[in-house]
mmCIF file of C-alpha atoms in Angstrom:
data_model
loop_
_atom_site.group_PDB
_atom_site.id
_atom_site.type_symbol
_atom_site.label_atom_id
_atom_site.label_comp_id
_atom_site.label_asym_id
_atom_site.label_seq_id
_atom_site.Cartn_x
_atom_site.Cartn_y
_atom_site.Cartn_z
ATOM 1 C CA MET A 1 20.980 -11.236 -13.330
ATOM 2 C CA THR A 2 20.437 -9.401 -16.630
ATOM 3 C CA ASP A 3 19.571 -5.719 -16.205
ATOM 4 C CA LEU A 4 16.431 -4.445 -17.906
ATOM 5 C CA THR A 5 15.640 -1.214 -19.639
ATOM 6 C CA PHE A 6 12.048 -0.177 -20.066
ATOM 7 C CA LEU A 7 10.696 1.842 -22.948
ATOM 8 C CA PRO A 8 8.905 4.946 -21.637
ATOM 9 C CA ASP A 9 5.304 5.358 -22.750
ATOM 10 C CA ARG A 10 1.770 5.456 -21.383
ATOM 11 C CA THR A 11 1.912 1.959 -19.928
ATOM 12 C CA ALA A 12 1.257 1.328 -16.239
ATOM 13 C CA LEU A 13 2.067 -2.395 -16.073
ATOM 14 C CA GLU A 14 3.577 -4.767 -18.611
ATOM 15 C CA ALA A 15 4.359 -8.425 -17.967
ATOM 16 C CA VAL A 16 6.179 -10.857 -20.213
ATOM 17 C CA ASP A 17 6.177 -14.571 -19.284
ATOM 18 C CA LEU A 18 5.889 -13.549 -15.621
ATOM 19 C CA GLY A 19 6.015 -16.304 -13.026
ATOM 20 C CA VAL A 20 6.303 -16.696 -9.250
ATOM 21 C CA ARG A 21 6.980 -20.056 -7.680
ATOM 22 C CA TYR A 22 6.504 -20.900 -4.023
ATOM 23 C CA ARG A 23 7.424 -24.105 -2.271
ATOM 24 C CA GLY A 24 3.985 -25.542 -2.991
ATOM 25 C CA GLY A 25 3.926 -24.645 -6.686
ATOM 26 C CA TRP A 26 3.418 -21.739 -9.048
ATOM 27 C CA ALA A 27 1.346 -18.771 -7.837
ATOM 28 C CA LEU A 28 1.715 -17.117 -11.263
ATOM 29 C CA ARG A 29 2.973 -18.728 -14.443
ATOM 30 C CA ASP A 30 3.509 -17.551 -18.034
ATOM 31 C CA CYS A 31 1.596 -14.305 -17.439
ATOM 32 C CA SER A 32 1.861 -11.793 -20.277
ATOM 33 C CA PHE A 33 -0.302 -8.678 -20.486
ATOM 34 C CA ARG A 34 -0.201 -4.887 -20.696
ATOM 35 C CA LEU A 35 -2.226 -2.331 -18.739
ATOM 36 C CA PRO A 36 -2.357 1.126 -20.365
ATOM 37 C CA ALA A 37 -2.011 4.080 -18.011
ATOM 38 C CA GLY A 38 -5.068 5.987 -16.854
ATOM 39 C CA ARG A 39 -7.372 2.974 -16.587
ATOM 40 C CA VAL A 40 -9.318 1.658 -13.607
ATOM 41 C CA CYS A 41 -8.572 -2.044 -13.788
ATOM 42 C CA ALA A 42 -10.452 -4.846 -12.052
ATOM 43 C CA LEU A 43 -8.015 -7.601 -11.094
ATOM 44 C CA VAL A 44 -10.350 -10.540 -10.634
ATOM 45 C CA GLY A 45 -9.991 -14.189 -9.729
ATOM 46 C CA PRO A 46 -10.840 -16.745 -7.070
ATOM 47 C CA ASN A 47 -8.993 -16.890 -3.754
ATOM 48 C CA GLY A 48 -5.480 -18.170 -4.340
ATOM 49 C CA ALA A 49 -5.475 -17.177 -8.019
ATOM 50 C CA GLY A 50 -2.355 -15.003 -7.678
ATOM 51 C CA LYS A 51 -3.935 -11.534 -7.409
ATOM 52 C CA SER A 52 -2.094 -10.519 -4.229
ATOM 53 C CA THR A 53 1.148 -11.944 -5.592
ATOM 54 C CA LEU A 54 0.862 -9.809 -8.724
ATOM 55 C CA LEU A 55 0.184 -6.656 -6.687
ATOM 56 C CA SER A 56 3.148 -7.304 -4.402
ATOM 57 C CA LEU A 57 5.367 -7.733 -7.484
ATOM 58 C CA ALA A 58 4.122 -4.434 -8.907
ATOM 59 C CA ALA A 59 4.766 -2.729 -5.569
ATOM 60 C CA GLY A 60 8.351 -4.020 -5.584
ATOM 61 C CA LEU A 61 7.884 -6.130 -2.448
ATOM 62 C CA ARG A 62 8.928 -9.387 -4.094
ATOM 63 C CA ARG A 63 10.788 -10.512 -7.199
ATOM 64 C CA PRO A 64 9.548 -12.827 -9.923
ATOM 65 C CA THR A 65 10.883 -16.339 -10.332
ATOM 66 C CA ALA A 66 10.587 -16.093 -14.094
ATOM 67 C CA GLY A 67 9.822 -13.489 -16.721
ATOM 68 C CA ARG A 68 9.676 -9.737 -16.361
ATOM 69 C CA LEU A 69 7.388 -6.987 -15.081
ATOM 70 C CA GLY A 70 7.620 -3.298 -15.915
ATOM 71 C CA VAL A 71 5.920 -0.593 -13.821
ATOM 72 C CA LEU A 72 5.435 2.917 -15.233
ATOM 73 C CA GLY A 73 8.299 2.330 -17.633
ATOM 74 C CA GLY A 74 10.736 1.184 -14.940
ATOM 75 C CA ALA A 75 11.631 -1.642 -12.608
ATOM 76 C CA PRO A 76 9.237 -2.378 -9.699
ATOM 77 C CA GLY A 77 10.488 -0.820 -6.485
ATOM 78 C CA GLY A 78 13.143 1.254 -8.250
ATOM 79 C CA ALA A 79 14.160 4.551 -6.672
ATOM 80 C CA ASP A 80 12.482 6.490 -9.477
ATOM 81 C CA ILE A 81 9.338 4.327 -9.472
ATOM 82 C CA ARG A 82 8.548 3.797 -5.765
ATOM 83 C CA PRO A 83 7.420 7.408 -5.092
ATOM 84 C CA ARG A 84 4.934 7.131 -7.976
ATOM 85 C CA VAL A 85 3.196 3.994 -6.686
ATOM 86 C CA ALA A 86 0.895 3.487 -3.696
ATOM 87 C CA TYR A 87 -0.116 0.049 -2.430
ATOM 88 C CA VAL A 88 -2.773 -0.869 0.126
ATOM 89 C CA ALA A 89 -2.552 -4.513 1.177
ATOM 90 C CA GLN A 90 -5.433 -6.531 2.586
ATOM 91 C CA ASP A 91 -4.254 -6.173 6.184
ATOM 92 C CA ASN A 92 -4.226 -2.324 6.208
ATOM 93 C CA PRO A 93 -0.496 -1.924 6.986
ATOM 94 C CA LEU A 94 -0.493 0.966 9.472
ATOM 95 C CA TYR A 95 1.524 1.532 12.646
ATOM 96 C CA PRO A 96 -0.928 0.404 15.374
ATOM 97 C CA HIS A 97 0.422 2.697 18.112
ATOM 98 C CA PHE A 98 0.390 5.833 15.948
ATOM 99 C CA THR A 99 -2.534 8.203 16.176
ATOM 100 C CA VAL A 100 -4.402 9.039 12.997
ATOM 101 C CA GLY A 101 -2.795 12.489 13.081
ATOM 102 C CA ASP A 102 0.660 10.914 13.424
ATOM 103 C CA THR A 103 -0.098 8.632 10.486
ATOM 104 C CA LEU A 104 -1.017 11.526 8.222
ATOM 105 C CA ARG A 105 2.015 13.524 9.366
ATOM 106 C CA LEU A 106 4.169 10.534 8.464
ATOM 107 C CA GLY A 107 2.634 10.553 5.009
ATOM 108 C CA ARG A 108 3.439 14.229 4.634
ATOM 109 C CA GLU A 109 7.064 13.692 5.726
ATOM 110 C CA LEU A 110 7.552 10.722 3.392
ATOM 111 C CA ASN A 111 5.974 12.454 0.404
ATOM 112 C CA PRO A 112 6.950 16.120 0.718
ATOM 113 C CA GLY A 113 6.548 16.932 -2.952
ATOM 114 C CA SER A 114 3.190 15.318 -3.590
ATOM 115 C CA TRP A 115 1.266 15.005 -0.308
ATOM 116 C CA ASP A 116 -2.306 16.317 -0.432
ATOM 117 C CA GLN A 117 -3.299 17.150 3.148
ATOM 118 C CA PRO A 118 -6.845 18.367 2.309
ATOM 119 C CA THR A 119 -7.649 14.997 0.716
ATOM 120 C CA ALA A 120 -6.200 13.106 3.682
ATOM 121 C CA GLU A 121 -8.277 15.148 6.131
ATOM 122 C CA ARG A 122 -11.451 14.946 4.047
ATOM 123 C CA LEU A 123 -11.308 11.156 3.998
ATOM 124 C CA THR A 124 -10.527 10.821 7.716
ATOM 125 C CA TYR A 125 -11.318 13.752 10.012
ATOM 126 C CA GLU A 126 -14.395 14.863 8.089
ATOM 127 C CA ALA A 127 -15.675 11.290 8.279
ATOM 128 C CA GLY A 128 -15.631 11.446 12.073
ATOM 129 C CA ILE A 129 -12.263 9.788 12.742
ATOM 130 C CA ARG A 130 -10.511 11.796 15.470
ATOM 131 C CA PRO A 131 -6.896 12.906 14.841
ATOM 132 C CA GLY A 132 -5.918 11.732 18.339
ATOM 133 C CA ALA A 133 -7.402 8.232 17.985
ATOM 134 C CA ARG A 134 -4.819 5.469 17.980
ATOM 135 C CA VAL A 135 -4.876 3.237 14.936
ATOM 136 C CA ASP A 136 -5.280 0.090 17.035
ATOM 137 C CA SER A 137 -8.445 1.543 18.605
ATOM 138 C CA LEU A 138 -10.179 1.981 15.251
ATOM 139 C CA SER A 139 -12.674 -0.414 13.744
ATOM 140 C CA GLY A 140 -11.642 -2.439 10.722
ATOM 141 C CA GLY A 141 -13.589 -0.120 8.443
ATOM 142 C CA GLN A 142 -11.999 2.986 9.965
ATOM 143 C CA ARG A 143 -8.511 1.522 9.567
ATOM 144 C CA ARG A 144 -9.308 0.752 5.944
ATOM 145 C CA ARG A 145 -10.460 4.343 5.436
ATOM 146 C CA VAL A 146 -7.230 5.712 6.945
ATOM 147 C CA ALA A 147 -5.132 3.376 4.777
ATOM 148 C CA LEU A 148 -6.993 4.470 1.624
ATOM 149 C CA ALA A 149 -6.679 8.139 2.631
ATOM 150 C CA PHE A 150 -2.919 7.678 3.136
ATOM 151 C CA ALA A 151 -2.596 6.098 -0.319
ATOM 152 C CA LEU A 152 -4.723 8.670 -2.147
ATOM 153 C CA ALA A 153 -3.089 11.660 -0.450
ATOM 154 C CA LYS A 154 0.270 10.467 -1.771
ATOM 155 C CA ARG A 155 -1.016 11.393 -5.243
ATOM 156 C CA PRO A 156 0.352 8.258 -6.913
ATOM 157 C CA GLU A 157 0.394 7.641 -10.643
ATOM 158 C CA LEU A 158 -0.393 3.984 -9.960
ATOM 159 C CA LEU A 159 -2.640 2.923 -7.082
ATOM 160 C CA LEU A 160 -2.675 -0.790 -6.172
ATOM 161 C CA LEU A 161 -5.559 -1.913 -3.946
ATOM 162 C CA ASP A 162 -5.940 -5.442 -2.582
ATOM 163 C CA GLU A 163 -9.577 -6.132 -1.598
ATOM 164 C CA PRO A 164 -10.002 -2.436 -0.654
ATOM 165 C CA MET A 165 -13.637 -2.551 0.456
ATOM 166 C CA ASN A 166 -13.521 -5.713 2.555
ATOM 167 C CA ASP A 167 -14.087 -4.123 5.978
ATOM 168 C CA LEU A 168 -16.512 -1.403 4.940
ATOM 169 C CA ASP A 169 -20.262 -1.353 5.464
ATOM 170 C CA PRO A 170 -22.401 -0.696 2.342
ATOM 171 C CA LEU A 171 -22.778 3.066 2.906
ATOM 172 C CA VAL A 172 -19.067 3.667 3.567
ATOM 173 C CA ARG A 173 -18.200 1.360 0.669
ATOM 174 C CA HIS A 174 -20.298 3.551 -1.610
ATOM 175 C CA GLU A 175 -18.721 6.743 -0.258
ATOM 176 C CA MET A 176 -15.164 5.445 -0.574
ATOM 177 C CA THR A 177 -15.743 4.066 -4.059
ATOM 178 C CA ALA A 178 -17.099 7.446 -5.172
ATOM 179 C CA ALA A 179 -14.129 9.260 -3.603
ATOM 180 C CA LEU A 180 -11.689 6.823 -5.201
ATOM 181 C CA MET A 181 -13.214 7.247 -8.652
ATOM 182 C CA ALA A 182 -13.337 11.036 -8.341
ATOM 183 C CA GLU A 183 -9.677 11.224 -7.340
ATOM 184 C CA ALA A 184 -8.652 8.821 -10.128
ATOM 185 C CA ALA A 185 -10.567 10.815 -12.734
ATOM 186 C CA GLU A 186 -9.256 14.196 -11.589
ATOM 187 C CA HIS A 187 -5.606 13.141 -11.535
ATOM 188 C CA ALA A 188 -5.618 10.471 -14.291
ATOM 189 C CA THR A 189 -4.466 7.885 -11.762
ATOM 190 C CA THR A 190 -4.151 4.289 -12.898
ATOM 191 C CA VAL A 191 -5.988 2.137 -10.356
ATOM 192 C CA VAL A 192 -5.774 -1.643 -10.010
ATOM 193 C CA ILE A 193 -8.461 -3.077 -7.715
ATOM 194 C CA ALA A 194 -8.083 -6.730 -6.764
ATOM 195 C CA SER A 195 -11.348 -8.316 -5.708
ATOM 196 C CA HIS A 196 -13.408 -11.465 -6.001
ATOM 197 C CA VAL A 197 -16.660 -9.516 -5.422
ATOM 198 C CA VAL A 198 -17.836 -8.668 -8.937
ATOM 199 C CA ALA A 199 -20.724 -6.484 -7.761
ATOM 200 C CA GLU A 200 -18.340 -3.831 -6.374
ATOM 201 C CA LEU A 201 -16.458 -3.648 -9.690
ATOM 202 C CA GLU A 202 -19.220 -3.505 -12.290
ATOM 203 C CA GLY A 203 -19.803 0.057 -13.438
ATOM 204 C CA VAL A 204 -16.583 1.215 -11.741
ATOM 205 C CA CYS A 205 -13.778 -0.399 -13.744
ATOM 206 C CA ASP A 206 -13.154 0.098 -17.457
ATOM 207 C CA TYR A 207 -10.388 -2.522 -17.756
ATOM 208 C CA LEU A 208 -10.297 -6.164 -16.755
ATOM 209 C CA LEU A 209 -7.581 -8.626 -15.848
ATOM 210 C CA LEU A 210 -8.903 -12.083 -14.960
ATOM 211 C CA ILE A 211 -6.430 -14.505 -13.391
ATOM 212 C CA ALA A 212 -7.248 -18.109 -12.611
ATOM 213 C CA GLY A 213 -4.874 -20.931 -11.826
ATOM 214 C CA GLY A 214 -1.997 -18.451 -11.877
ATOM 215 C CA ARG A 215 -2.561 -17.569 -15.550
ATOM 216 C CA VAL A 216 -4.161 -14.653 -17.381
ATOM 217 C CA ARG A 217 -7.533 -15.700 -18.802
ATOM 218 C CA LEU A 218 -9.007 -12.359 -19.925
ATOM 219 C CA ALA A 219 -7.404 -8.938 -20.329
ATOM 220 C CA GLY A 220 -8.548 -5.726 -21.965
ATOM 221 C CA GLU A 221 -11.239 -3.070 -21.997
ATOM 222 C CA VAL A 222 -14.390 -4.322 -20.292
ATOM 223 C CA GLU A 223 -16.624 -3.180 -23.140
ATOM 224 C CA ASP A 224 -14.453 -4.935 -25.746
ATOM 225 C CA LEU A 225 -14.392 -8.205 -23.822
ATOM 226 C CA LEU A 226 -18.150 -8.104 -23.311
ATOM 227 C CA ALA A 227 -18.705 -7.298 -26.998
ATOM 228 C CA ALA A 228 -16.608 -10.314 -28.010
ATOM 229 C CA HIS A 229 -19.011 -12.675 -26.212
ATOM 230 C CA ARG A 230 -22.683 -13.493 -26.474
ATOM 231 C CA LEU A 231 -25.013 -15.181 -24.025
ATOM 232 C CA VAL A 232 -27.092 -17.612 -26.062
ATOM 233 C CA MET A 233 -30.278 -19.190 -24.656
ATOM 234 C CA GLY A 234 -33.015 -21.394 -26.027
ATOM 235 C CA ARG A 235 -34.847 -24.707 -26.071
ATOM 236 C CA TYR A 236 -32.591 -27.602 -27.022
ATOM 237 C CA GLU A 237 -33.358 -31.297 -26.680
ATOM 238 C CA ASP A 238 -30.687 -32.923 -28.848
ATOM 239 C CA ALA A 239 -27.378 -34.410 -27.726
ATOM 240 C CA GLY A 240 -24.083 -32.678 -28.340
ATOM 241 C CA THR A 241 -23.433 -29.116 -29.400
ATOM 242 C CA PRO A 242 -25.943 -27.186 -31.519
ATOM 243 C CA ARG A 243 -24.763 -27.025 -35.130
ATOM 244 C CA GLU A 244 -25.251 -23.234 -35.140
ATOM 245 C CA PHE A 245 -22.368 -22.983 -32.665
ATOM 246 C CA ALA A 246 -19.850 -24.800 -34.871
ATOM 247 C CA ALA A 247 -18.199 -21.618 -36.186
ATOM 248 C CA HIS A 248 -17.828 -20.083 -32.729
ATOM 249 C CA THR A 249 -15.808 -20.691 -29.554
ATOM 250 C CA ILE A 250 -17.967 -22.082 -26.764
ATOM 251 C CA VAL A 251 -16.683 -20.894 -23.409
ATOM 252 C CA GLU A 252 -19.352 -22.706 -21.410
ATOM 253 C CA ALA A 253 -22.629 -24.471 -22.179
ATOM 254 C CA ARG A 254 -25.121 -25.651 -19.548
ATOM 255 C CA THR A 255 -28.432 -27.447 -19.940
ATOM 256 C CA THR A 256 -31.241 -27.173 -17.404
ATOM 257 C CA GLY A 257 -34.114 -29.412 -18.391
ATOM 258 C CA ARG A 258 -34.749 -28.484 -22.029
ATOM 259 C CA GLN A 259 -33.134 -25.050 -21.762
ATOM 260 C CA LEU A 260 -29.592 -24.493 -23.038
ATOM 261 C CA THR A 261 -27.556 -21.482 -21.876
ATOM 262 C CA ALA A 262 -24.137 -20.892 -23.404
ATOM 263 C CA LEU A 263 -21.488 -18.198 -23.318
ATOM 264 C CA VAL A 264 -20.056 -18.025 -26.821
ATOM 265 C CA ARG A 265 -17.128 -16.073 -28.250
ATOM 266 C CA THR A 266 -18.647 -15.192 -31.563
ATOM 267 C CA ASP A 267 -17.189 -15.138 -35.057
ATOM 268 C CA GLY A 268 -20.123 -13.589 -36.902
ATOM 269 C CA PRO A 269 -23.885 -13.952 -36.448
ATOM 270 C CA ILE A 270 -25.376 -16.951 -34.643
ATOM 271 C CA GLY A 271 -28.015 -18.650 -36.743
ATOM 272 C CA GLY A 272 -31.112 -20.470 -35.584
ATOM 273 C CA HIS A 273 -33.918 -19.492 -33.252
ATOM 274 C CA TRP A 274 -31.762 -18.558 -30.276
ATOM 275 C CA GLU A 275 -32.172 -15.673 -27.870
ATOM 276 C CA VAL A 276 -28.878 -13.783 -28.042
ATOM 277 C CA ALA A 277 -27.739 -11.033 -25.658
ATOM 278 C CA GLU A 278 -24.549 -9.384 -24.484
ATOM 279 C CA PRO A 279 -23.499 -10.887 -21.126
ATOM 280 C CA SER A 280 -23.093 -8.890 -17.949
ATOM 281 C CA LEU A 281 -19.629 -8.639 -16.445
ATOM 282 C CA GLU A 282 -20.637 -11.151 -13.763
ATOM 283 C CA GLU A 283 -21.938 -13.642 -16.345
ATOM 284 C CA LEU A 284 -18.726 -13.290 -18.352
ATOM 285 C CA LEU A 285 -16.472 -13.848 -15.361
ATOM 286 C CA LEU A 286 -18.415 -16.737 -13.844
ATOM 287 C CA ALA A 287 -18.527 -18.607 -17.149
ATOM 288 C CA HIS A 288 -14.767 -18.294 -17.632
ATOM 289 C CA LEU A 289 -14.080 -19.346 -14.040
ATOM 290 C CA ARG A 290 -16.304 -22.403 -14.428
ATOM 291 C CA ALA A 291 -14.586 -23.334 -17.687
ATOM 292 C CA PRO A 292 -10.828 -23.364 -17.005
ATOM 293 C CA GLY A 293 -10.150 -25.013 -20.367
ATOM 294 C CA ALA A 294 -11.597 -22.136 -22.406
ATOM 295 C CA PRO A 295 -8.990 -20.330 -24.490
ATOM 296 C CA ALA A 296 -7.652 -17.071 -23.079
ATOM 297 C CA LEU A 297 -8.506 -13.752 -24.711
ATOM 298 C CA LEU A 298 -6.400 -10.587 -24.660
ATOM 299 C CA ALA A 299 -7.727 -7.441 -26.315
ATOM 300 C CA PRO A 300 -5.219 -5.654 -28.601
ATOM 301 C CA SER A 301 -4.494 -3.026 -25.941
ATOM 302 C CA ALA A 302 -3.581 -5.791 -23.465
ATOM 303 C CA GLU A 303 -1.063 -7.524 -25.724
ATOM 304 C CA PRO A 304 2.494 -6.911 -24.477
ATOM 305 C CA ARG A 305 4.630 -5.197 -27.073
ATOM 306 C CA PRO A 306 7.588 -7.145 -28.505
ATOM 307 C CA ALA A 307 9.933 -4.257 -27.668
ATOM 308 C CA GLY A 308 8.160 -3.107 -24.524
ATOM 309 C CA LEU A 309 10.690 -4.739 -22.243
ATOM 310 C CA LYS A 310 14.165 -5.497 -23.447
ATOM 311 C CA ALA A 311 17.279 -6.890 -21.868
ATOM 312 C CA ALA A 312 20.220 -4.532 -21.551
ATOM 313 C CA ALA A 313 23.722 -5.765 -22.022
#
C-alpha cells in the first residue's frame, strides 16, 4: 500500500474520496471534506448513515476501503497521533470489573504527560459517583459520565463522541454539555459530536457535517450554511414550480393545501410576495434529509485542499 505524508497545519480531519465497504454495501463512499481544528462539529445523519464508521476511522480502529483520511496532520492511529485523540463509542467502552477509581488511575497511567486528575474527579466524584463503585454497578448515565470524564481528562486535541448524551437525563445532559463546551473552549479542543438528535446540537456546534446514504451532503460553518439557504413560504395555487424560484436551487418544496413551503439555496433576492426567512438548523437538516437528490454543499473551509494529502513514493 502507498505510504502517505500529511501536510501539517490547523486541520483536524481531512478526507479525500474516502470509502468503507462492508459485505452488504458501502457504509461511506466518495467522502471528501475538511474540518479545521478548534471547531465543535456536529456530525449528523440518520441511523446507518455512516457516522460511527467515520469516527472509528478517525480513531484508527479500522481502515478505509478507498480514499484517504488525515487526522491532525498524520495517519489515523499512528504512534504520534493516537495520544492526541480521544474517542468515546456508543457502548461506553470501560472495563466492567474495574472500580471508578481504578478506571481513573488507568487513565493517569496511560496518559502520564497530559492527564488532568482534577477534571476527572470533578466530573465523577463530585457528581456523586463513588470511587469504589464498580463500573458494572453504575447506571447507563453514570457509565457515560465516567467515559466522558476519562476522555476529557486525557486532554486530547481531537475528541470524537458517538451519541454522547444518549443515556443521560435532561439535567445531567445539560451539565455534561456545559462541561464539554467549557473544556473545549479553554483548551481549543476540536470536538466531533455524532448525533441524530438535532435539539442537543443547536447552539452548541459551530461546524456541521451532514452524512446521508454514506455521502457528505453538507459541510462547513453552521452560520454559513444557514445563510446560504432561505425558507420561503406563501400562498400558491398553480401547478409546478413558482417562476420566482427559477434562478435558485430548490432543496425541497412542499404544499399543504394552498400553502407552499420551500427550502431554497439562493442566488440573489427572491422576487414575488413570499415570506422569506433564514431556516433553523433543524429545518435545514430535515429538508436535506427528505430530499436526497438535492446537490451537496461544502463551504470553502470544508473543501479538501489539493495538496492536503499526498502520496509518498
